[in-house]
Amino acid sequence: RELNSIASELAGRQEESEHSHKHLVELSREFKRNVPEEVREMVAPVLKSFQAQVVALNKRSKEAESAFLGIYKQLIEAP
């Protein structure tokens, strides 16, 4: 595939990722509102681990995409 199409797809994927993240946050809030306290306490460590992993993966993805787009920009501007 061409770099142009990959760069275009990245923008769409970033937007989808933001929407998915917001949806997960809302699901977490609903869960906390609708589940008894004792259940929340039991699942809290697991939920926090998943949240931390999502944040770490999101950060890594953004850094990789930024690096790619930076190199791509340099390539298209090269003589």
Short mmCIF file of C-alpha atoms in Angstrom, two decimals:
data_model
loop_
_atom_site.label_atom_id
_atom_site.label_comp_id
_atom_site.label_asym_id
_atom_site.label_seq_id
_atom_site.Cartn_x
_atom_site.Cartn_y
_atom_site.Cartn_z
CA ARG A 1 0.00 0.00 0.00
CA GLU A 2 1.04 3.52 -0.56
CA LEU A 3 2.13 5.75 2.27
CA ASN A 4 -0.58 8.26 1.29
CA SER A 5 -3.37 5.78 1.99
CA ILE A 6 -1.79 4.67 5.26
CA ALA A 7 -1.48 8.29 6.43
CA SER A 8 -5.14 8.91 5.56
CA GLU A 9 -6.28 5.77 7.35
CA LEU A 10 -4.39 6.78 10.49
CA ALA A 11 -6.49 9.90 10.87
CA GLY A 12 -9.68 7.85 10.69
CA ARG A 13 -8.40 5.29 13.13
CA GLN A 14 -7.39 7.97 15.62
CA GLU A 15 -10.93 9.34 15.54
CA GLU A 16 -12.42 5.85 15.98
CA SER A 17 -10.08 5.21 18.89
CA GLU A 18 -11.20 8.39 20.65
CA HIS A 19 -14.85 7.39 20.26
CA SER A 20 -14.15 3.88 21.53
CA HIS A 21 -12.28 5.25 24.53
CA LYS A 22 -15.17 7.56 25.42
CA HIS A 23 -17.58 4.64 25.11
CA LEU A 24 -15.47 2.51 27.46
CA VAL A 25 -15.35 5.33 29.99
CA GLU A 26 -19.13 5.61 29.88
CA LEU A 27 -19.54 1.84 30.27
CA SER A 28 -17.25 1.94 33.31
CA ARG A 29 -19.32 4.71 34.85
CA GLU A 30 -22.56 2.81 34.23
CA PHE A 31 -21.05 -0.30 35.75
CA LYS A 32 -20.03 1.60 38.88
CA ARG A 33 -23.51 3.11 39.22
CA ASN A 34 -25.42 -0.14 38.71
CA VAL A 35 -23.35 -2.66 40.67
CA PRO A 36 -23.40 -3.19 44.43
CA GLU A 37 -20.46 -1.76 46.40
CA GLU A 38 -19.08 -5.18 47.33
CA VAL A 39 -18.91 -6.22 43.66
CA ARG A 40 -17.20 -2.95 42.73
CA GLU A 41 -14.59 -3.53 45.41
CA MET A 42 -13.94 -7.04 44.11
CA VAL A 43 -13.48 -6.02 40.48
CA ALA A 44 -11.76 -2.67 41.12
CA PRO A 45 -8.18 -4.01 40.86
CA VAL A 46 -8.93 -5.81 37.59
CA LEU A 47 -10.76 -2.83 36.15
CA LYS A 48 -7.90 -0.49 37.10
CA SER A 49 -5.41 -2.86 35.44
CA PHE A 50 -7.43 -2.89 32.23
CA GLN A 51 -7.73 0.90 32.30
CA ALA A 52 -3.98 1.30 32.82
CA GLN A 53 -3.28 -1.07 29.93
CA VAL A 54 -5.66 0.82 27.63
CA VAL A 55 -3.97 4.11 28.53
CA ALA A 56 -0.51 2.62 27.92
CA LEU A 57 -1.52 1.15 24.55
CA ASN A 58 -3.17 4.40 23.53
CA LYS A 59 -0.01 6.34 24.40
CA ARG A 60 2.20 3.90 22.50
CA SER A 61 -0.10 4.03 19.49
CA LYS A 62 -0.12 7.83 19.40
CA GLU A 63 3.67 7.97 19.67
CA ALA A 64 4.13 5.45 16.86
CA GLU A 65 1.62 7.22 14.64
CA SER A 66 3.25 10.60 15.31
CA ALA A 67 6.64 9.17 14.41
CA PHE A 68 5.27 7.67 11.19
CA LEU A 69 3.53 10.90 10.20
CA GLY A 70 6.67 12.91 10.98
CA ILE A 71 8.78 10.69 8.72
CA TYR A 72 6.05 10.69 6.07
CA LYS A 73 5.98 14.51 6.09
CA GLN A 74 9.76 14.64 5.66
CA LEU A 75 9.56 12.18 2.76
CA ILE A 76 6.90 14.09 0.86
CA GLU A 77 8.77 17.37 1.37
CA ALA A 78 12.11 15.92 0.23
CA PRO A 79 13.34 17.05 -3.19
#
